[in-house]
Coordinates of C-alpha atoms in Angstrom, one line a residue:
Chain A
M1 CA 266.9 49.7 151.6
K2 CA 265.6 52.7 149.7
L3 CA 265.6 52.6 146.0
H4 CA 268.2 55.9 146.2
E5 CA 270.7 53.2 146.7
V6 CA 270.8 51.1 143.8
A7 CA 269.0 53.5 141.1
H8 CA 269.0 57.0 139.7
S9 CA 266.1 58.8 138.5
R10 CA 265.0 61.7 136.3
A11 CA 261.5 63.1 136.3
G12 CA 260.0 65.0 133.0
D13 CA 256.6 66.9 132.5
K14 CA 254.0 67.0 129.6
G15 CA 250.7 68.8 130.3
N16 CA 249.5 67.1 133.3
I17 CA 251.5 63.8 133.0
A18 CA 254.8 63.1 134.7
N19 CA 257.4 60.7 133.7
I20 CA 259.9 59.4 136.1
S21 CA 262.8 57.0 135.0
V22 CA 264.4 54.7 137.1
I23 CA 268.2 53.3 136.3
V24 CA 270.0 51.0 138.1
Y25 CA 273.6 51.7 138.8
R26 CA 274.5 47.8 138.3
Q27 CA 272.7 45.6 136.0
E28 CA 272.5 43.0 138.6
D29 CA 269.9 44.8 140.4
Y30 CA 267.7 45.3 137.6
E31 CA 265.6 42.0 138.2
M32 CA 265.3 42.7 142.0
V33 CA 263.9 46.3 141.1
C34 CA 261.8 45.1 138.3
Q35 CA 260.2 42.8 140.8
R36 CA 259.9 45.0 143.4
L37 CA 259.0 48.2 142.3
T38 CA 255.8 47.8 140.6
S39 CA 253.1 50.3 139.0
E40 CA 251.1 49.6 142.1
V41 CA 253.9 50.1 144.7
V42 CA 254.8 53.5 142.5
K43 CA 250.9 54.2 142.5
R44 CA 250.5 54.1 146.5
H45 CA 254.0 56.3 147.1
F46 CA 252.5 58.8 145.0
Q47 CA 248.8 58.7 146.3
D48 CA 248.9 61.9 147.4
I49 CA 250.2 63.4 144.2
A50 CA 249.1 61.3 141.4
I51 CA 245.4 61.1 140.9
G52 CA 245.2 58.8 137.5
K53 CA 246.9 55.6 136.6
V54 CA 250.4 54.5 136.5
E55 CA 252.1 52.9 133.8
R56 CA 255.5 51.0 133.7
F57 CA 257.7 50.7 130.7
E58 CA 260.8 48.3 130.9
L59 CA 264.0 48.8 129.1
P60 CA 266.2 45.4 130.2
Q61 CA 269.1 46.6 127.9
L62 CA 269.7 49.8 129.8
G63 CA 268.8 48.6 133.3
A64 CA 266.1 50.9 133.2
L65 CA 262.3 51.7 134.1
N66 CA 259.9 54.4 132.7
F67 CA 257.0 55.2 134.7
V68 CA 254.3 57.5 133.6
L69 CA 252.0 58.9 136.1
Y70 CA 248.8 60.6 134.8
D71 CA 246.8 63.5 136.4
A72 CA 250.0 64.2 138.6
L73 CA 250.7 67.7 137.9
G74 CA 247.9 69.6 139.6
G75 CA 245.9 70.0 136.4
G76 CA 249.0 70.8 134.1
V77 CA 252.1 72.6 134.6
T78 CA 251.0 75.7 133.1
R79 CA 248.2 75.9 135.7
S80 CA 249.3 74.3 138.5
L81 CA 249.0 76.1 141.8
A82 CA 252.0 73.7 143.1
L83 CA 255.5 75.3 144.2
D84 CA 256.8 72.7 141.7
Q85 CA 254.6 73.4 138.9
H86 CA 256.9 70.8 136.6
G87 CA 257.1 67.9 139.3
K88 CA 260.7 68.1 138.7
T89 CA 261.2 67.1 142.2
L90 CA 259.3 63.9 141.8
S91 CA 262.2 61.7 141.1
S92 CA 263.5 62.3 144.5
L93 CA 260.5 61.1 145.9
M94 CA 261.0 58.0 143.8
L95 CA 264.1 57.3 145.1
D96 CA 262.6 57.7 148.8
I97 CA 260.4 54.2 148.0
E98 CA 261.6 51.2 150.5
I99 CA 262.5 48.4 148.2
Chain B
M1 CA 288.6 57.3 102.2
S2 CA 287.5 58.1 105.5
E3 CA 283.9 58.3 106.2
R4 CA 282.3 61.6 106.4
K5 CA 280.8 62.8 109.8
I6 CA 278.8 65.8 110.7
R7 CA 279.3 67.4 114.3
L8 CA 276.6 69.3 115.8
G9 CA 276.7 71.4 119.2
G10 CA 274.1 71.7 121.5
G11 CA 274.2 75.6 122.7
A12 CA 270.8 75.9 124.6
G13 CA 268.6 73.8 126.4
Y14 CA 266.1 76.4 127.2
S15 CA 265.5 80.4 126.6
G16 CA 267.3 81.3 129.7
D17 CA 270.4 79.2 129.5
R18 CA 273.9 80.1 130.0
I19 CA 275.6 81.5 127.0
E20 CA 279.5 81.0 127.5
P21 CA 279.5 77.3 126.9
A22 CA 278.0 77.8 123.5
V23 CA 280.9 80.2 122.7
D24 CA 283.1 77.9 123.7
L25 CA 281.5 75.2 121.6
A26 CA 281.6 77.7 118.6
K27 CA 285.6 78.3 119.1
R28 CA 286.7 74.7 119.9
G29 CA 284.0 72.5 118.8
Q30 CA 285.0 71.8 115.4
L31 CA 281.5 71.9 114.6
D32 CA 279.4 71.8 111.3
Y33 CA 276.2 73.4 113.1
L34 CA 275.4 75.0 116.5
I35 CA 271.9 74.7 117.7
F36 CA 270.0 76.6 120.3
E37 CA 266.6 75.0 121.6
C38 CA 264.7 77.9 123.4
L39 CA 260.8 77.0 123.5
A40 CA 259.5 75.4 126.3
E41 CA 255.7 74.7 126.0
R42 CA 254.4 78.0 127.2
T43 CA 257.4 80.4 125.9
I44 CA 255.5 81.0 122.4
A45 CA 252.0 82.3 124.3
L46 CA 254.2 84.5 126.5
A47 CA 255.8 85.7 123.3
Q48 CA 252.8 86.5 121.4
K49 CA 251.6 88.6 124.4
R50 CA 254.7 90.9 123.9
R51 CA 254.4 90.8 119.9
L52 CA 250.6 92.0 120.4
Q53 CA 251.9 94.9 122.5
D54 CA 254.9 95.8 120.1
P55 CA 255.0 94.0 116.4
D56 CA 258.7 94.3 116.2
Q57 CA 258.9 92.1 119.4
G58 CA 258.2 88.4 120.1
Y59 CA 261.1 86.7 119.8
D60 CA 263.5 85.3 122.5
P61 CA 264.7 88.0 124.9
L62 CA 268.2 86.5 124.7
L63 CA 268.5 86.3 120.9
T64 CA 270.3 89.6 120.6
E65 CA 272.9 88.5 123.1
R66 CA 273.4 85.2 122.0
M67 CA 273.8 86.3 118.4
Y68 CA 276.1 88.9 119.2
R69 CA 278.3 86.4 121.1
C70 CA 278.3 83.4 118.7
I71 CA 277.8 84.5 115.1
P72 CA 281.3 86.1 114.8
E73 CA 283.0 82.9 116.1
C74 CA 280.6 80.8 114.1
H75 CA 281.1 83.1 111.1
Q76 CA 284.9 82.8 110.8
R77 CA 284.8 78.9 111.2
G78 CA 281.5 78.3 108.9
V79 CA 279.3 77.0 111.4
R80 CA 275.8 77.3 110.7
I81 CA 273.3 78.3 113.3
I82 CA 269.8 76.5 113.8
T83 CA 267.4 78.0 116.5
N84 CA 264.1 78.3 117.5
M85 CA 264.8 81.5 118.8
G86 CA 262.3 83.1 116.6
A87 CA 259.4 82.2 119.0
A88 CA 256.0 84.1 118.3
N89 CA 257.8 86.5 115.7
P90 CA 260.8 84.9 113.5
V91 CA 261.0 87.4 110.8
A92 CA 261.4 90.1 113.4
A93 CA 264.2 88.0 115.0
M94 CA 265.7 87.6 111.3
K95 CA 265.7 91.4 111.3
Q96 CA 267.3 91.8 114.7
T97 CA 269.9 89.0 113.7
L98 CA 270.5 91.4 110.5
E99 CA 271.2 94.2 112.9
V100 CA 273.4 92.2 114.9
C101 CA 275.4 91.1 111.7
R102 CA 275.7 94.7 110.5
H103 CA 276.7 96.2 114.2
L104 CA 279.6 93.6 113.9
N105 CA 280.4 94.4 110.1
L106 CA 279.9 90.5 109.1
R107 CA 279.1 90.5 105.3
G108 CA 277.5 87.6 103.3
I109 CA 275.6 85.9 106.1
K110 CA 272.3 84.5 104.7
I111 CA 269.8 84.5 107.2
A112 CA 266.4 82.4 106.9
A113 CA 263.4 82.5 108.9
V114 CA 261.0 79.9 108.9
T115 CA 257.1 81.0 109.4
G116 CA 253.7 79.1 109.2
D117 CA 253.7 77.4 112.4
D118 CA 251.3 79.9 113.6
I119 CA 247.6 78.6 113.4
P120 CA 244.9 81.2 113.0
P121 CA 242.2 79.8 115.7
Q122 CA 239.7 80.1 113.2
H123 CA 241.2 77.3 111.1
I124 CA 240.7 75.1 114.0
P125 CA 237.6 73.2 114.1
P126 CA 235.2 74.2 117.3
D127 CA 234.6 70.4 117.8
A128 CA 238.3 69.6 117.9
T129 CA 239.1 67.8 121.0
L130 CA 241.8 69.1 123.5
L131 CA 243.9 66.2 124.0
E132 CA 244.8 67.0 127.6
T133 CA 241.5 67.7 128.9
G134 CA 239.0 65.9 126.2
A135 CA 236.9 69.1 126.1
R136 CA 236.2 70.7 122.9
F137 CA 238.2 73.7 121.7
E138 CA 235.3 76.2 121.4
T139 CA 235.2 76.1 125.4
I140 CA 238.5 78.1 125.2
R141 CA 238.4 79.8 121.8
D142 CA 237.7 83.0 122.8
R143 CA 240.5 83.2 125.4
V144 CA 243.1 81.9 122.8
I145 CA 246.6 84.0 122.7
S146 CA 248.3 81.6 120.3
A147 CA 248.2 78.7 118.6
N148 CA 251.2 76.9 116.9
A149 CA 251.8 73.6 115.2
Y150 CA 255.0 71.5 115.8
L151 CA 256.6 71.9 112.4
G152 CA 258.9 69.1 110.9
A153 CA 262.4 69.3 109.0
S154 CA 261.3 70.3 105.7
P155 CA 261.6 74.1 106.0
L156 CA 264.7 73.9 107.8
I157 CA 265.9 71.5 104.9
E158 CA 264.8 73.7 102.3
S159 CA 266.7 76.5 104.1
L160 CA 269.9 74.5 104.6
E161 CA 269.9 73.8 100.6
A162 CA 269.2 77.6 99.6
G163 CA 272.5 78.1 101.5
A164 CA 271.2 79.7 104.8
N165 CA 274.1 80.3 107.5
V166 CA 271.5 81.3 110.2
I167 CA 268.3 79.5 110.5
I168 CA 265.8 81.0 112.9
T169 CA 262.1 79.0 113.4
G170 CA 259.1 79.6 115.6
R171 CA 257.7 76.4 116.9
V172 CA 259.4 73.1 115.7
A173 CA 259.4 69.7 117.2
D174 CA 262.4 70.3 119.2
P175 CA 264.6 67.2 117.9
V176 CA 264.0 68.7 114.2
L177 CA 266.5 71.2 114.8
F178 CA 269.2 68.6 115.0
T179 CA 267.4 66.2 112.6
A180 CA 267.1 68.6 109.5
P181 CA 271.1 69.3 109.3
V182 CA 271.7 65.6 109.4
I183 CA 268.9 64.8 106.8
H184 CA 270.1 67.5 104.6
A185 CA 274.0 66.9 104.7
F186 CA 273.7 63.2 103.9
G187 CA 270.7 63.4 101.6
W188 CA 268.4 60.9 103.4
S189 CA 265.2 59.8 102.2
M190 CA 262.5 61.2 104.9
D191 CA 260.5 58.0 104.5
D192 CA 263.5 56.2 105.5
W193 CA 261.8 55.6 109.0
D194 CA 264.8 53.7 111.0
L195 CA 267.1 56.6 109.6
M196 CA 264.7 59.3 110.7
G197 CA 264.1 57.3 114.3
K198 CA 267.9 57.5 114.7
A199 CA 267.9 61.3 113.8
V200 CA 265.4 61.8 116.4
L201 CA 267.4 59.8 118.9
M202 CA 270.1 61.9 118.5
G203 CA 268.3 65.4 118.6
H204 CA 266.4 64.1 121.6
L205 CA 269.8 63.5 123.3
M206 CA 270.8 66.8 122.3
E207 CA 268.4 69.2 122.6
C208 CA 268.6 70.1 126.3
A209 CA 272.3 70.6 126.0
G210 CA 273.5 70.4 129.6
H211 CA 271.2 68.0 130.6
V212 CA 273.1 65.2 129.0
T213 CA 276.7 66.3 130.0
G214 CA 276.3 66.1 134.0
G215 CA 273.9 69.0 134.4
Y216 CA 270.6 68.1 136.5
F217 CA 272.5 64.8 137.6
A218 CA 274.7 65.6 140.7
D219 CA 273.6 63.9 143.9
P220 CA 276.9 64.5 146.0
G221 CA 278.3 61.2 147.3
I222 CA 276.4 59.0 145.4
K223 CA 276.4 60.8 141.5
D224 CA 279.4 63.1 141.7
V225 CA 279.8 65.4 139.0
E226 CA 283.4 67.0 138.2
N227 CA 283.8 70.9 137.8
L228 CA 279.6 71.5 137.5
A229 CA 280.2 75.1 137.6
D230 CA 282.0 74.9 134.4
L231 CA 279.5 72.5 132.6
G232 CA 280.2 71.7 128.9
F233 CA 277.7 71.5 126.4
P234 CA 277.3 68.5 124.2
I235 CA 278.6 67.8 120.8
A236 CA 277.1 64.7 118.5
E237 CA 279.1 63.2 116.0
I238 CA 276.9 61.4 113.5
D239 CA 277.8 59.4 110.1
S240 CA 275.8 58.6 106.7
K241 CA 274.3 55.4 108.2
G242 CA 273.0 57.5 111.6
E243 CA 275.5 56.0 114.0
F244 CA 276.6 58.3 116.5
T245 CA 278.5 59.3 119.6
V246 CA 277.5 62.3 122.4
S247 CA 280.5 63.7 123.7
K248 CA 281.7 67.4 125.2
L249 CA 284.7 69.7 125.0
P250 CA 288.1 68.3 126.9
G251 CA 288.7 70.6 129.8
T252 CA 284.9 71.7 130.3
G253 CA 283.3 70.5 133.6
G254 CA 280.7 67.9 133.6
Q255 CA 280.7 64.2 132.1
V256 CA 279.3 62.2 129.3
T257 CA 278.6 58.9 130.5
E258 CA 276.1 56.0 129.9
A259 CA 273.9 57.1 133.0
T260 CA 273.8 60.6 131.9
C261 CA 272.6 59.4 128.6
K262 CA 270.4 57.1 130.1
E263 CA 268.7 59.9 131.9
Q264 CA 268.2 62.0 128.9
L265 CA 266.8 59.5 126.9
L266 CA 264.0 58.7 128.8
Y267 CA 263.5 62.6 130.0
E268 CA 259.8 63.6 128.8
I269 CA 259.4 60.0 127.2
H270 CA 256.1 58.3 127.7
D271 CA 255.9 54.7 125.9
P272 CA 259.5 54.6 124.6
A273 CA 258.4 52.6 121.4
Q274 CA 256.1 55.4 120.5
Y275 CA 257.6 58.9 120.4
Y276 CA 255.7 60.9 118.3
T277 CA 257.3 63.5 116.1
P278 CA 256.0 65.3 112.9
D279 CA 258.4 63.3 110.5
V280 CA 258.3 59.7 112.2
I281 CA 257.3 57.8 115.1
A282 CA 260.6 57.3 116.8
D283 CA 261.0 53.6 118.6
L284 CA 263.4 54.2 121.4
S285 CA 262.9 51.0 123.2
H286 CA 265.9 49.0 122.0
V287 CA 268.4 51.5 122.2
T288 CA 271.6 50.5 123.5
I289 CA 274.3 52.8 125.2
K290 CA 277.9 52.3 125.6
D291 CA 280.9 54.4 126.7
V292 CA 283.9 54.2 124.2
E293 CA 286.1 56.7 126.1
K294 CA 286.0 59.4 128.8
D295 CA 283.1 61.5 128.2
K296 CA 282.2 60.1 124.7
V297 CA 279.0 57.8 124.6
R298 CA 277.8 55.6 121.6
L299 CA 274.0 55.2 121.3
Q300 CA 272.5 52.6 118.9
N301 CA 269.6 51.1 117.5
G302 CA 267.1 53.6 117.2
R303 CA 264.4 53.0 114.9
G304 CA 261.5 54.4 113.7
K305 CA 257.8 54.0 112.1
P306 CA 255.8 55.8 109.6
R307 CA 254.8 59.2 110.8
S308 CA 251.1 59.8 111.6
G309 CA 250.5 62.4 109.3
K310 CA 248.9 64.6 112.2
L311 CA 250.7 67.6 113.9
K312 CA 250.1 68.5 117.4
V313 CA 249.2 72.2 117.9
S314 CA 249.9 73.9 121.1
I315 CA 247.5 76.5 122.2
G316 CA 248.0 78.8 124.9
Y317 CA 244.9 80.6 126.5
R318 CA 244.2 83.1 129.2
D319 CA 243.1 80.8 132.4
G320 CA 242.8 83.7 135.2
F321 CA 245.4 84.7 137.8
I322 CA 247.2 83.0 140.3
G323 CA 247.7 84.8 143.5
E324 CA 250.3 84.0 146.2
G325 CA 252.0 85.0 149.6
Q326 CA 254.7 83.5 151.6
I327 CA 256.0 84.0 155.2
S328 CA 258.3 82.3 157.3
Y329 CA 258.4 81.0 160.9
G330 CA 261.2 79.6 162.8
G331 CA 262.4 78.1 166.2
P332 CA 260.5 76.0 168.4
G333 CA 256.8 75.8 167.4
A334 CA 257.4 77.1 163.8
E335 CA 255.4 74.2 162.4
A336 CA 252.3 74.9 164.5
R337 CA 252.4 78.7 164.2
A338 CA 253.1 78.5 160.2
R339 CA 249.8 75.9 160.0
L340 CA 247.4 78.1 162.3
A341 CA 248.7 81.0 160.0
G342 CA 247.2 79.2 156.9
K343 CA 244.2 78.4 158.8
I344 CA 243.5 81.9 159.3
V345 CA 244.6 83.3 155.8
K346 CA 242.1 80.4 154.3
T347 CA 239.3 81.3 156.7
R348 CA 239.4 85.2 155.9
L349 CA 239.9 84.4 151.9
N350 CA 237.1 81.9 152.1
E351 CA 234.7 84.9 152.9
H352 CA 235.4 85.7 149.1
A353 CA 233.8 83.6 146.8
G354 CA 235.4 82.9 143.8
Y355 CA 238.6 80.9 144.4
D356 CA 238.8 77.8 142.0
D357 CA 241.2 76.1 144.7
L358 CA 243.4 77.7 147.7
R359 CA 246.4 75.7 148.5
I360 CA 248.3 75.6 151.6
D361 CA 251.9 74.5 151.7
L362 CA 254.7 74.6 154.4
I363 CA 257.8 74.9 152.5
G364 CA 260.3 72.8 154.5
S365 CA 257.5 70.1 155.6
D366 CA 254.9 69.4 152.7
A367 CA 255.2 71.7 149.7
L368 CA 256.6 69.3 147.0
Y369 CA 255.1 66.4 148.3
R370 CA 251.6 67.2 149.9
S371 CA 253.0 65.3 152.9
N372 CA 255.7 65.3 155.2
R373 CA 255.9 61.6 155.3
G374 CA 256.5 61.4 159.2
S375 CA 259.6 63.1 159.1
P376 CA 260.6 65.3 162.3
A377 CA 259.7 69.1 162.4
P378 CA 262.0 71.4 160.8
F379 CA 263.4 74.4 162.4
E380 CA 262.0 76.9 159.8
I381 CA 258.9 76.7 157.9
R382 CA 257.7 79.1 155.2
L383 CA 254.1 79.4 154.8
R384 CA 252.9 79.7 150.9
V385 CA 249.4 80.2 150.2
A386 CA 248.6 79.9 146.4
G387 CA 244.9 80.2 144.9
K388 CA 243.6 80.8 141.5
A389 CA 240.6 83.5 140.7
S390 CA 239.2 84.7 137.4
D391 CA 240.1 88.1 138.1
R392 CA 243.2 90.1 139.1
E393 CA 242.1 91.7 142.4
L394 CA 240.8 88.9 143.6
A395 CA 244.2 86.8 143.1
D396 CA 245.9 89.8 144.6
L397 CA 243.9 89.6 148.0
I398 CA 245.8 86.3 148.6
G399 CA 249.3 87.8 148.9
R400 CA 247.7 90.7 150.8
E401 CA 246.2 88.3 153.4
V402 CA 249.4 86.6 153.9
E403 CA 251.2 89.8 154.5
A404 CA 248.3 91.0 156.8
L405 CA 249.8 88.2 159.3
Y406 CA 252.3 90.6 160.2
T407 CA 249.9 92.6 162.4
N408 CA 247.0 89.8 162.6
G409 CA 248.5 86.1 162.7
P410 CA 250.6 84.1 164.9
A411 CA 253.7 85.3 166.8
A412 CA 256.8 85.9 164.9
G413 CA 256.3 85.8 161.1
G414 CA 258.8 87.2 159.0
G415 CA 259.9 87.7 155.3
A416 CA 256.5 88.1 153.8
M417 CA 256.2 88.3 150.2
K418 CA 253.6 88.2 147.6
S419 CA 252.8 88.1 143.6
V420 CA 249.9 88.0 141.1
K421 CA 250.5 86.4 137.6
E422 CA 248.5 86.1 134.7
V423 CA 247.7 82.2 133.9
I424 CA 248.7 81.4 130.4
A425 CA 247.5 77.7 130.3
I426 CA 248.5 75.1 127.4
Q427 CA 246.4 72.6 125.9
S428 CA 246.6 70.8 122.2
V429 CA 244.6 69.3 119.3
L430 CA 245.8 67.6 116.3
I431 CA 245.4 68.6 112.9
D432 CA 246.3 67.1 109.5
A433 CA 249.9 68.1 108.4
S434 CA 248.6 68.9 105.1
E435 CA 246.8 72.1 106.4
V436 CA 249.9 73.6 107.3
K437 CA 252.1 75.5 104.9
P438 CA 255.4 76.4 106.0
T439 CA 257.2 79.5 104.2
V440 CA 260.9 80.4 104.5
H441 CA 262.0 84.0 104.1
Y442 CA 265.7 85.2 103.5
K443 CA 268.0 88.3 104.2
T444 CA 271.8 88.6 103.2
T445 CA 274.0 91.2 105.2

């Protein structure tokens, strides 16, 4: 099952750091997503993109996780050679994760 | 006696945002304040480049049109306008707004311009650490275009107390455009950290306008959004205890739901317990979000911790040029031809030294995520070659070599395009808030 089936997501940027939220549609899926969607899983899935560490923050009352990916935006939004300099599309790559 | 509430409208979430929803808010929103947030990280540096060419420029390119369309509606209903459209030149923006008012024959409008966010580079210590790379400030000092501190709410509150109807700033922390009027209206102490945290929570939800009302949210079949073409912008209604709801105008498209508010809550947030702003470190980690009715959501439990006393200064500097070329291939073997074309361009460009990096993307396959992750080859592929160089001519050569694939590359490439742009990069340092002295200027029509 893809994460896309149980959660939605939005990506934000600051300098060379991306943050990607993951929010479950149904609260009963939160624990399962928490268990399976670890920082390591995310780090592996984004290995071509995020060079630095991956941090995870939990907001159980919202059924949400917030991932912070360091060194993930090609040297920074303002100097990146990437087509998507802001990493706006990274949320869709997150939802492609098999959980 | 019923509790007094303040109504704020989010009239723009970025410089180029749509104007119609803001006019609608001004007309029907029963607002106290209409707020336009128009400054991204790099916007001020770009505006400063325009100001260097013409001292009367350097404010938001859409200022005139936005003011022209919104001021009459706001003036008629007593709605006050707050915006950072001053960008690199708030005083020029104030004069231009004055001209707009005169042209519209509107009298008695007091306009304020907040300055003092621009920091002379010589005031930044050469050994100050750049937060993004850890390098010293002196490594970029001779290429600096602009340096602007993120100001807090105080100068905005001062101009509200002075009775300004329109307040135009340069760089302030985005939520401050929303926190200042609330602190002013309720007379809150700026050392009441939980109230400051609640105000920042509200400002953060509102500052991207349509981002919280169903914009940037739709995913057909899974997350459908009704009438997105007529997306309405948000309204916050807040009371003296900092309790608030987010809603939108009836009849507009989009939606305000727990889900849209959750996405916006975490947008551009790192540690939710430590959201640094000039006036408070907001703690968003305990926030609860609840639907109250259709398109109306209540957010609670914003908290705050004492401010750090430091201000972030965003520094724009020249950092070479990016050249880019694109060309498309289609049909059987499209991907192989595009790949071959990319290799050829790279070989030809590598004969010239001086590219920091050359990036070959196959748009339709690996441009967004650096790999196609085993997906089948698409029927059309667009080759993109991008590279950075310290001089413009070298950057220009990248697009020229892509275009030259027409007669010097694989079969059947079409639709070549090329571009070169100067890179204005941004890095930041921290300075003591006490070193920054904002000033407010006024003009009345």
